[in-house]
Amino acid sequence: MNRVVESYGLGTFADGERTFAGVVAGDRVVEIVPEQLGSGVVTTADILDAWDTVRTALPDIAARAATEGKPLAQLRILPPVQPRHIFQAGANYRSHVAEIIVSGKAADDTRTDEELEAAAAAMMDERARTGSPFFFTGLASAMCGADDDVLLVPESTQTDWEAELAVVIGAVADNVARENALDFVAGYTVANDVSARDLQFPAEHRPLGGDWLRAKNRPTFLPVGPFVIPADNLGDYRDLDIEFRLNGERMQHDRAANMLFDVPTLVARASAITPLLPGDLILTGSPAGNGGKWQRWLAPGDVMEASISGIGTLRNICRAAPGKKATA
């Protein structure tokens, strides 16, 4: 697909012979060459490790894109970061939690959907005031790029999507206060948390809370990108629109302002568990409109488009993974 970046972003690219970091502006990419940003700063991981030092040089590099840049359309877009930790927030959008509660209505529950939604809103208000985010961890090996195929595993018939805003950490964050948490955010990118639901909650694992590893961490199940857009270029992250389209039909749409636990809270709470490192990702949860709501599951040939305003779009085609059906 044709991509144009209004301001500038940071990415990782391949030209068929090698992989390199670059600054993308408009529809062109300026390669980061050795010594340009300091000794040993070459990859996106290096850049994020030195974020406070090098970030001010990126606008000047972006300004040269029109005359010195390579056409973005001629490059493969790889995941823009190489995280050491991936934190994922579950059930973190009000619309999603309300959807879960209404769809899970017990047969003997006499409340209307409106009454259930009101009860869900009250529950969420209390949870936001006194509770904590639900985190699980992801594997970097599940990541793929913005245009890469997503390989559907043969043992699942209920695989779906979750478009998410992803926070990119730009400094070591160790038990940081919520009030200062945004100081540790380098920027944002887009993620699609592909999930095999029938593998996530099999009957044998329900007493243990489900098999999140097997359901969510298959190779290509985590498209990320296309670029990291610096936080300074986006304004208030709460104004970002999140959208997911399946074969052109909109299935999800919400604003980041409707998170149950906001970005500063997620960064602070995650950093209280373990120090966050530059390049780490925090996926902030997904709005309502997953496959379970529509009773529509991913199939080979489906085209997924996860978009966030000001950041970009992931466009991934679903393919059948090669190999025999797994037995465990």
Short mmCIF file of C-alpha atoms in Angstrom, two decimals:
data_model
loop_
_atom_site.label_atom_id
_atom_site.label_comp_id
_atom_site.label_asym_id
_atom_site.label_seq_id
_atom_site.Cartn_x
_atom_site.Cartn_y
_atom_site.Cartn_z
CA MET A 1 0.00 0.00 0.00
CA ASN A 2 1.07 3.62 -0.48
CA ARG A 3 2.15 5.27 2.76
CA VAL A 4 2.87 8.93 3.49
CA VAL A 5 4.11 10.22 6.85
CA GLU A 6 3.03 13.80 7.52
CA SER A 7 5.77 14.60 10.03
CA TYR A 8 8.49 11.97 10.42
CA GLY A 9 8.95 8.59 11.98
CA LEU A 10 11.58 6.02 12.80
CA GLY A 11 11.62 2.62 11.18
CA THR A 12 13.53 -0.49 10.19
CA PHE A 13 13.73 -1.42 6.53
CA ALA A 14 15.16 -3.99 4.12
CA ASP A 15 16.11 -3.42 0.50
CA GLY A 16 16.62 -7.06 -0.50
CA GLU A 17 20.27 -7.13 0.47
CA ARG A 18 20.48 -5.67 3.96
CA THR A 19 18.50 -4.27 6.87
CA PHE A 20 18.88 -0.71 8.11
CA ALA A 21 17.29 1.93 10.32
CA GLY A 22 15.88 5.04 8.73
CA VAL A 23 13.91 8.21 9.23
CA VAL A 24 10.80 8.32 7.05
CA ALA A 25 9.19 11.60 5.98
CA GLY A 26 6.53 11.86 3.32
CA ASP A 27 7.04 8.79 1.17
CA ARG A 28 10.84 8.58 1.39
CA VAL A 29 13.37 7.14 3.82
CA VAL A 30 16.76 8.53 4.85
CA GLU A 31 19.08 5.77 6.01
CA ILE A 32 20.88 6.19 9.33
CA VAL A 33 24.57 5.70 8.55
CA PRO A 34 27.38 4.94 11.02
CA GLU A 35 28.56 7.90 13.12
CA GLN A 36 25.66 10.07 11.96
CA LEU A 37 24.04 10.03 15.38
CA GLY A 38 27.15 9.18 17.39
CA SER A 39 29.47 6.29 17.84
CA GLY A 40 27.73 2.93 17.66
CA VAL A 41 24.25 4.39 17.00
CA VAL A 42 23.05 2.58 13.89
CA THR A 43 19.97 0.44 14.55
CA THR A 44 16.60 1.55 15.88
CA ALA A 45 17.52 -0.22 19.12
CA ASP A 46 20.66 1.95 19.34
CA ILE A 47 18.63 5.08 18.63
CA LEU A 48 16.11 4.32 21.35
CA ASP A 49 18.89 3.46 23.80
CA ALA A 50 20.26 6.98 23.17
CA TRP A 51 16.87 8.62 22.68
CA ASP A 52 17.36 11.71 24.84
CA THR A 53 20.66 12.44 23.10
CA VAL A 54 19.73 11.79 19.47
CA ARG A 55 16.05 12.69 19.22
CA THR A 56 16.78 16.35 18.41
CA ALA A 57 18.79 15.32 15.33
CA LEU A 58 15.92 13.44 13.70
CA PRO A 59 14.03 16.48 12.30
CA ASP A 60 17.13 17.58 10.36
CA ILE A 61 17.50 14.10 8.91
CA ALA A 62 13.81 14.06 7.99
CA ALA A 63 14.19 17.41 6.22
CA ARG A 64 16.59 15.77 3.75
CA ALA A 65 14.14 13.05 2.76
CA ALA A 66 12.85 14.79 -0.36
CA THR A 67 16.32 15.07 -1.88
CA GLU A 68 18.27 12.22 -0.32
CA GLY A 69 15.65 9.65 0.64
CA LYS A 70 14.94 6.28 -0.90
CA PRO A 71 11.37 5.64 -2.11
CA LEU A 72 9.48 3.94 0.70
CA ALA A 73 7.52 1.87 -1.82
CA GLN A 74 10.76 0.12 -2.87
CA LEU A 75 11.57 -1.06 0.66
CA ARG A 76 10.22 -3.80 2.89
CA ILE A 77 8.99 -2.39 6.20
CA LEU A 78 10.14 -4.49 9.15
CA PRO A 79 8.93 -4.16 12.75
CA PRO A 80 10.35 -0.78 13.79
CA VAL A 81 11.62 -1.89 17.22
CA GLN A 82 13.33 -4.89 18.82
CA PRO A 83 11.74 -5.00 22.28
CA ARG A 84 13.19 -6.91 25.18
CA HIS A 85 9.82 -6.81 26.97
CA ILE A 86 6.31 -6.69 25.54
CA PHE A 87 3.57 -5.86 28.05
CA GLN A 88 -0.02 -6.23 26.86
CA ALA A 89 -3.03 -4.73 28.65
CA GLY A 90 -6.20 -6.81 28.46
CA ALA A 91 -9.79 -5.53 28.60
CA ASN A 92 -8.65 -1.91 28.75
CA TYR A 93 -11.30 -0.17 26.64
CA ARG A 94 -14.66 0.65 28.13
CA SER A 95 -16.42 -0.43 24.95
CA HIS A 96 -14.65 -3.79 24.99
CA VAL A 97 -15.40 -4.51 28.66
CA ALA A 98 -19.07 -3.59 28.17
CA GLU A 99 -19.21 -5.86 25.13
CA ILE A 100 -17.71 -8.76 27.11
CA ILE A 101 -20.21 -8.32 29.95
CA VAL A 102 -23.26 -8.05 27.68
CA SER A 103 -22.22 -10.97 25.46
CA GLY A 104 -21.53 -13.09 28.57
CA LYS A 105 -25.00 -12.55 30.02
CA ALA A 106 -26.19 -15.62 31.90
CA ALA A 107 -29.35 -17.37 30.72
CA ASP A 108 -31.15 -16.59 33.99
CA ASP A 109 -30.09 -12.90 34.08
CA THR A 110 -33.24 -10.83 33.63
CA ARG A 111 -31.48 -7.49 33.12
CA THR A 112 -31.76 -5.73 29.77
CA ASP A 113 -28.68 -4.95 27.71
CA GLU A 114 -29.03 -1.31 28.77
CA GLU A 115 -29.06 -2.32 32.43
CA LEU A 116 -26.04 -4.54 31.90
CA GLU A 117 -24.17 -1.69 30.17
CA ALA A 118 -24.99 0.64 33.08
CA ALA A 119 -23.74 -1.94 35.57
CA ALA A 120 -20.59 -2.39 33.47
CA ALA A 121 -19.98 1.38 33.46
CA ALA A 122 -20.28 1.54 37.24
CA MET A 123 -17.97 -1.44 37.63
CA MET A 124 -15.39 0.14 35.30
CA ASP A 125 -15.49 3.45 37.16
CA GLU A 126 -14.77 1.62 40.42
CA ARG A 127 -12.04 -0.49 38.84
CA ALA A 128 -10.34 2.58 37.35
CA ARG A 129 -10.47 4.25 40.78
CA THR A 130 -9.29 1.36 42.95
CA GLY A 131 -8.08 -1.45 40.68
CA SER A 132 -5.11 -2.17 38.47
CA PRO A 133 -4.51 -3.05 34.81
CA PHE A 134 -4.57 -6.66 33.70
CA PHE A 135 -1.20 -7.37 32.07
CA PHE A 136 0.15 -10.34 30.21
CA THR A 137 3.40 -10.63 28.30
CA GLY A 138 4.11 -11.23 24.63
CA LEU A 139 7.05 -12.67 22.72
CA ALA A 140 9.10 -10.63 20.27
CA SER A 141 9.28 -13.74 18.08
CA ALA A 142 5.58 -13.28 17.28
CA MET A 143 6.20 -9.91 15.62
CA CYS A 144 6.03 -9.27 11.89
CA GLY A 145 6.06 -6.18 9.70
CA ALA A 146 3.37 -3.84 8.46
CA ASP A 147 2.85 -5.66 5.14
CA ASP A 148 3.84 -9.20 6.08
CA ASP A 149 1.44 -12.12 5.79
CA VAL A 150 -0.11 -13.46 9.00
CA LEU A 151 0.05 -17.25 9.11
CA LEU A 152 -3.08 -18.84 10.55
CA VAL A 153 -2.35 -22.02 12.47
CA PRO A 154 -4.34 -25.09 11.36
CA GLU A 155 -5.35 -26.11 14.88
CA SER A 156 -7.46 -22.96 15.34
CA THR A 157 -10.80 -22.17 13.71
CA GLN A 158 -11.51 -19.07 15.82
CA THR A 159 -8.64 -16.65 15.24
CA ASP A 160 -9.39 -12.94 15.42
CA TRP A 161 -7.88 -9.48 15.56
CA GLU A 162 -7.23 -6.68 18.05
CA ALA A 163 -6.07 -3.28 16.78
CA GLU A 164 -4.06 -1.51 19.49
CA LEU A 165 -2.06 1.61 20.21
CA ALA A 166 1.45 0.54 21.26
CA VAL A 167 3.65 2.66 23.51
CA VAL A 168 7.39 2.65 22.72
CA ILE A 169 9.64 3.19 25.74
CA GLY A 170 12.55 5.63 25.29
CA ALA A 171 14.41 5.45 28.62
CA VAL A 172 14.87 2.98 31.46
CA ALA A 173 11.68 3.19 33.52
CA ASP A 174 12.05 1.62 36.94
CA ASN A 175 9.07 2.05 39.27
CA VAL A 176 8.25 5.49 37.86
CA ALA A 177 5.46 7.69 39.18
CA ARG A 178 2.36 8.13 37.07
CA GLU A 179 2.92 11.90 37.04
CA ASN A 180 6.28 11.42 35.28
CA ALA A 181 5.49 8.36 33.19
CA LEU A 182 5.10 10.11 29.83
CA ASP A 183 8.69 11.37 30.13
CA PHE A 184 9.75 7.76 29.47
CA VAL A 185 7.72 7.40 26.26
CA ALA A 186 9.66 7.86 23.01
CA GLY A 187 6.66 7.47 20.74
CA TYR A 188 3.84 5.29 19.53
CA THR A 189 3.18 2.68 16.89
CA VAL A 190 0.37 0.35 15.79
CA ALA A 191 -0.08 -3.30 16.77
CA ASN A 192 -2.55 -6.04 15.87
CA ASP A 193 -2.79 -8.69 18.59
CA VAL A 194 -3.95 -11.70 16.57
CA SER A 195 -5.45 -14.30 18.90
CA ALA A 196 -6.58 -17.90 18.48
CA ARG A 197 -9.52 -17.84 20.87
CA ASP A 198 -10.25 -21.56 20.79
CA LEU A 199 -6.66 -22.16 21.91
CA GLN A 200 -6.75 -19.38 24.49
CA PHE A 201 -9.55 -20.78 26.61
CA PRO A 202 -9.70 -24.56 26.15
CA ALA A 203 -11.66 -26.37 28.85
CA GLU A 204 -8.53 -28.02 30.29
CA HIS A 205 -6.87 -24.65 30.93
CA ARG A 206 -9.81 -22.53 32.05
CA PRO A 207 -9.17 -23.25 35.76
CA LEU A 208 -5.67 -21.84 35.23
CA GLY A 209 -6.88 -18.70 33.45
CA GLY A 210 -6.33 -19.77 29.87
CA ASP A 211 -3.39 -20.49 27.58
CA TRP A 212 -2.33 -16.98 26.54
CA LEU A 213 1.08 -18.11 25.30
CA ARG A 214 -0.20 -20.65 22.79
CA ALA A 215 -3.07 -18.46 21.59
CA LYS A 216 -1.27 -15.18 21.03
CA ASN A 217 2.42 -15.78 20.37
CA ARG A 218 2.63 -17.76 17.17
CA PRO A 219 5.04 -16.42 14.54
CA THR A 220 3.44 -13.46 12.67
CA PHE A 221 0.61 -13.14 15.22
CA LEU A 222 1.83 -9.68 16.24
CA PRO A 223 2.12 -7.25 13.32
CA VAL A 224 3.76 -4.03 14.57
CA GLY A 225 4.52 -0.76 12.77
CA PRO A 226 4.76 0.64 10.29
CA PHE A 227 6.89 3.25 12.12
CA VAL A 228 7.51 4.77 15.53
CA ILE A 229 6.09 8.28 15.51
CA PRO A 230 7.76 10.39 18.23
CA ALA A 231 5.38 11.46 20.97
CA ASP A 232 6.22 15.12 20.30
CA ASN A 233 4.78 14.78 16.78
CA LEU A 234 1.39 13.43 17.84
CA GLY A 235 0.09 15.91 20.39
CA ASP A 236 -2.28 14.37 22.92
CA TYR A 237 -2.33 10.60 22.43
CA ARG A 238 -5.89 10.55 23.77
CA ASP A 239 -7.09 12.16 20.54
CA LEU A 240 -5.86 9.28 18.38
CA ASP A 241 -8.49 7.30 16.47
CA ILE A 242 -8.12 3.51 16.34
CA GLU A 243 -9.75 1.55 13.54
CA PHE A 244 -9.74 -1.98 12.22
CA ARG A 245 -11.09 -3.03 8.83
CA LEU A 246 -11.53 -6.59 7.59
CA ASN A 247 -11.69 -6.82 3.80
CA GLY A 248 -12.59 -3.13 3.79
CA GLU A 249 -15.42 -3.39 6.35
CA ARG A 250 -14.95 -1.48 9.59
CA MET A 251 -15.10 -3.81 12.59
CA GLN A 252 -13.50 -1.65 15.33
CA HIS A 253 -13.44 2.09 15.95
CA ASP A 254 -12.68 4.03 19.12
CA ARG A 255 -10.52 6.78 20.59
CA ALA A 256 -7.54 6.30 22.87
CA ALA A 257 -9.28 8.58 25.38
CA ASN A 258 -11.62 5.70 26.18
CA MET A 259 -9.00 3.50 27.80
CA LEU A 260 -9.91 2.29 31.24
CA PHE A 261 -6.31 2.76 32.43
CA ASP A 262 -4.50 5.51 30.52
CA VAL A 263 -0.96 5.45 29.14
CA PRO A 264 0.70 7.06 32.20
CA THR A 265 -0.96 4.51 34.46
CA LEU A 266 0.06 1.59 32.24
CA VAL A 267 3.69 2.76 32.09
CA ALA A 268 3.84 3.35 35.83
CA ARG A 269 2.21 0.03 36.75
CA ALA A 270 4.31 -1.99 34.29
CA SER A 271 7.51 -0.33 35.52
CA ALA A 272 6.60 -1.35 39.06
CA ILE A 273 6.74 -5.00 37.95
CA THR A 274 10.08 -4.86 36.16
CA PRO A 275 12.28 -2.08 34.75
CA LEU A 276 11.17 -1.15 31.24
CA LEU A 277 13.97 -0.75 28.73
CA PRO A 278 14.31 1.47 25.65
CA GLY A 279 12.47 -0.11 22.73
CA ASP A 280 10.09 -2.07 24.95
CA LEU A 281 6.42 -2.09 23.98
CA ILE A 282 3.26 -1.65 26.00
CA LEU A 283 0.15 -2.62 24.03
CA THR A 284 -2.68 -0.61 25.51
CA GLY A 285 -5.67 -2.85 24.79
CA SER A 286 -8.22 -3.07 22.01
CA PRO A 287 -11.67 -1.55 21.52
CA ALA A 288 -14.89 -3.49 21.05
CA GLY A 289 -15.48 -5.29 17.77
CA ASN A 290 -13.37 -8.46 17.85
CA GLY A 291 -14.28 -11.64 16.04
CA GLY A 292 -16.35 -12.91 18.95
CA LYS A 293 -18.76 -9.99 18.65
CA TRP A 294 -19.31 -10.52 14.95
CA GLN A 295 -18.96 -14.32 15.09
CA ARG A 296 -16.57 -13.84 12.20
CA TRP A 297 -13.18 -15.49 12.38
CA LEU A 298 -10.11 -14.97 10.22
CA ALA A 299 -9.64 -17.13 7.13
CA PRO A 300 -6.95 -17.40 4.47
CA GLY A 301 -7.23 -14.50 2.05
CA ASP A 302 -8.66 -12.05 4.58
CA VAL A 303 -7.09 -8.59 4.49
CA MET A 304 -6.61 -6.95 7.88
CA GLU A 305 -6.04 -3.21 8.18
CA ALA A 306 -5.28 -1.78 11.62
CA SER A 307 -4.96 2.00 11.55
CA ILE A 308 -4.28 4.78 14.04
CA SER A 309 -4.59 8.41 13.04
CA GLY A 310 -1.25 10.17 12.76
CA ILE A 311 0.71 6.91 12.97
CA GLY A 312 -0.20 4.71 10.04
CA THR A 313 -1.72 1.44 8.91
CA LEU A 314 -0.81 -2.22 9.16
CA ARG A 315 -2.07 -4.17 6.14
CA ASN A 316 -1.62 -7.89 6.59
CA ILE A 317 -3.08 -10.69 4.50
CA CYS A 318 -3.99 -13.94 6.24
CA ARG A 319 -2.47 -17.11 4.84
CA ALA A 320 -2.67 -20.73 5.92
CA ALA A 321 0.46 -21.74 7.82
CA PRO A 322 2.28 -24.65 6.18
CA GLY A 323 2.63 -27.95 7.96
CA LYS A 324 0.53 -30.62 9.56
CA LYS A 325 -2.13 -29.98 12.14
CA ALA A 326 -0.58 -29.79 15.60
CA THR A 327 -1.65 -32.27 18.27
CA ALA A 328 -0.74 -30.16 21.32
#
